[in-house]
C-alpha positions as CSV (number, residue, x, y, z in Angstrom):
1,M,0.0,-0.1,0.1
2,S,1.5,3.4,-0.8
3,T,2.0,6.1,1.5
4,N,-0.7,8.3,-0.1
5,S,-3.3,5.3,0.1
6,T,-2.2,5.0,3.8
7,F,-2.8,8.9,4.7
8,L,-6.3,8.7,2.6
9,K,-7.2,5.6,4.7
10,E,-6.6,7.4,7.9
11,M,-8.7,10.5,6.6
12,G,-11.7,7.8,6.1
13,I,-11.2,7.9,2.4
14,T,-11.3,4.3,1.1
15,E,-10.3,4.5,-2.4
16,W,-8.6,7.6,-4.5
17,T,-8.3,7.8,-8.2
18,S,-7.0,10.9,-9.6
19,R,-8.7,11.4,-13.0
20,D,-7.5,14.9,-13.5
21,V,-3.8,14.3,-13.7
22,D,-2.3,15.3,-17.0
23,P,0.8,13.1,-17.7
24,E,2.5,16.0,-19.4
25,Q,2.3,18.1,-16.1
26,A,3.5,15.4,-14.1
27,H,6.9,15.1,-15.4
28,V,8.7,16.1,-18.7
29,V,10.4,13.5,-20.8
30,V,13.4,15.3,-22.5
31,A,14.9,12.9,-25.7
32,A,18.5,13.9,-26.0
33,E,20.7,12.8,-28.9
34,T,24.5,12.1,-27.7
35,E,27.1,11.9,-30.5
36,H,30.6,10.8,-29.6
37,H,33.2,12.2,-31.8
38,H,36.4,10.4,-31.8
39,A,39.7,12.1,-32.7
40,N,39.9,10.6,-36.1
41,Q,36.3,9.0,-36.7
42,M,33.2,10.6,-37.0
43,E,30.6,8.0,-35.5
44,A,27.4,8.7,-34.0
45,T,25.7,6.6,-31.2
46,S,22.2,5.6,-31.0
47,P,19.8,8.5,-29.3
48,A,19.6,8.1,-25.5
49,A,16.1,8.8,-23.9
50,V,17.0,11.0,-20.6
51,E,14.0,11.2,-18.3
52,I,13.9,14.4,-16.0
53,H,11.2,14.5,-13.3
54,E,10.0,18.0,-13.0
55,R,6.7,19.3,-11.6
56,R,5.1,22.4,-12.5
57,S,3.1,24.2,-9.5
58,A,-0.6,24.2,-10.0
59,G,-0.7,27.2,-7.7
60,V,-0.2,28.2,-3.9
61,W,-2.2,27.1,-1.1
62,W,-2.8,29.5,1.9
63,F,-3.9,28.0,5.1
64,F,-5.6,30.1,7.9
65,G,-6.2,29.4,11.2
66,N,-4.7,28.4,14.6
67,K,-1.5,26.8,13.9
68,P,-1.7,23.1,14.5
69,Q,0.0,21.3,17.4
70,G,0.7,17.7,18.2
71,D,-1.9,15.1,16.6
72,A,-3.4,18.1,14.6
73,E,0.2,18.9,13.0
74,V,0.3,15.3,12.2
75,L,-2.8,15.6,10.3
76,F,-2.1,18.7,8.7
77,Q,1.4,17.3,7.4
78,N,-0.2,14.4,6.1
79,T,-2.8,16.5,4.1
80,I,0.2,18.4,2.6
81,R,1.7,15.1,1.5
82,V,-1.5,13.6,0.1
83,L,-2.1,17.0,-1.9
84,G,1.5,16.6,-3.2
85,L,2.4,20.1,-2.4
86,T,6.1,21.4,-2.0
87,P,7.1,23.8,0.8
88,Q,7.1,26.5,-1.9
89,E,3.5,25.6,-2.7
90,W,1.8,26.3,0.9
91,S,2.1,28.8,3.4
92,W,0.4,29.0,7.0
93,K,-1.2,32.5,7.7
94,N,-2.9,34.1,10.6
95,P,-6.2,35.2,9.8
96,S,-6.1,38.0,12.5
97,E,-3.1,39.9,10.7
98,K,-4.0,42.7,8.3
99,F,-3.6,41.4,4.4
100,N,-0.7,42.9,2.7
101,P,-1.3,42.8,-1.3
102,E,2.4,42.7,-1.8
103,H,2.6,39.1,-0.5
104,L,0.5,38.1,-3.7
105,P,2.5,36.4,-6.3
106,Q,3.7,38.9,-9.0
107,D,4.1,36.2,-11.8
108,G,0.2,35.4,-11.6
109,T,0.5,32.2,-10.0
110,P,-3.2,31.3,-8.9
111,I,-3.8,31.2,-5.2
112,V,-6.6,29.3,-3.2
113,A,-7.1,29.9,0.7
114,L,-8.4,27.5,3.2
115,A,-9.6,28.7,6.4
116,F,-9.5,26.2,9.5
117,G,-12.8,26.9,11.3
118,G,-15.6,29.1,11.5
119,S,-14.0,31.8,13.1
120,A,-11.2,32.1,10.6
121,A,-13.5,31.9,8.0
122,Q,-15.8,34.6,9.2
123,R,-12.9,36.9,9.8
124,L,-11.5,36.7,6.2
125,S,-14.8,36.7,4.4
126,G,-16.7,39.0,6.5
127,E,-19.8,36.4,6.4
128,R,-21.7,36.0,9.6
129,D,-23.0,32.5,9.1
130,A,-21.8,29.5,11.1
131,L,-19.3,27.1,9.5
132,P,-22.1,24.5,8.0
133,E,-23.4,27.2,6.0
134,L,-20.0,28.7,4.8
135,R,-18.7,25.1,4.1
136,E,-19.0,23.9,0.3
137,T,-19.0,27.3,-0.9
138,V,-16.7,29.5,-2.6
139,L,-15.8,32.6,-0.6
140,A,-13.9,35.6,-1.3
141,I,-11.6,37.4,1.0
142,N,-12.9,40.3,2.2
143,A,-9.6,42.6,2.1
144,D,-8.3,45.4,-0.2
145,G,-6.5,43.7,-3.1
146,A,-7.5,40.2,-2.3
147,E,-11.2,40.3,-3.3
148,D,-10.5,37.8,-6.2
149,L,-8.7,35.3,-4.0
150,P,-11.1,32.2,-3.3
151,L,-11.4,31.0,0.2
152,I,-13.0,27.7,1.3
153,A,-14.1,27.2,4.7
154,T,-13.6,24.0,6.3
155,F,-13.1,22.4,9.9
156,E,-10.6,23.1,12.5
157,L,-7.7,20.3,12.4
158,N,-8.5,19.7,16.3
159,Q,-12.1,19.1,15.5
160,L,-11.2,16.7,13.1
161,I,-9.1,14.5,15.6
162,A,-11.8,14.7,17.9
163,R,-14.6,13.8,15.3
164,P,-12.7,11.3,12.7
165,Q,-16.2,11.0,10.9
166,D,-16.0,14.7,9.7
167,K,-12.4,13.8,7.9
168,A,-14.7,12.6,4.8
169,L,-16.3,16.4,4.7
170,F,-12.9,17.9,5.3
171,W,-11.6,15.7,2.2
172,Q,-14.5,17.2,0.2
173,D,-13.5,20.7,1.3
174,L,-9.9,19.9,0.1
175,L,-11.1,18.6,-3.3
176,L,-13.3,21.7,-3.7
177,A,-10.4,23.8,-3.1
178,K,-8.2,21.8,-5.5
179,S,-10.9,22.3,-8.3
180,V,-11.2,25.8,-7.7
181,L,-7.2,26.2,-7.9
182,Q,-7.5,24.3,-11.3
183,N,-10.0,26.6,-12.7
184,I,-8.4,29.9,-11.9
């Protein structure tokens, strides 16, 4: 069983099949012809295929909420691994800090924000509804310069530790965020 399958099983997901992976995005195959020229001979050897594993970033994930600790941190790290994110593709942010538009990527890289918990989602979106009403909806960050950034509300990680049955709903929120990011 692969590591991703183990993490998904821990999250309450029994089977996972990625249908949206473009093989060309996953890695690039470069064919290189190698010619060896000897001092007095002009002999060419057969082409050699060189495979280079290079992954293009699909975007950046911003996670808002109380920084996880203990079991919640393990769950968060497992989530990062299952999503296949590199350290450059995600960052943890405090929802109470003032938004700085200068932190937006200048190269136009798409961003999706995930708010852990109802209070973080309410603070970022300006909405007053409770978490159950905010979930499964693409919200917008209510800050100057960030109105176009999609925000997905989900459960606090500590709540997922206390109520493992909510992990399947958390997974739905992650899939929504991933879908939004791919369609930006």
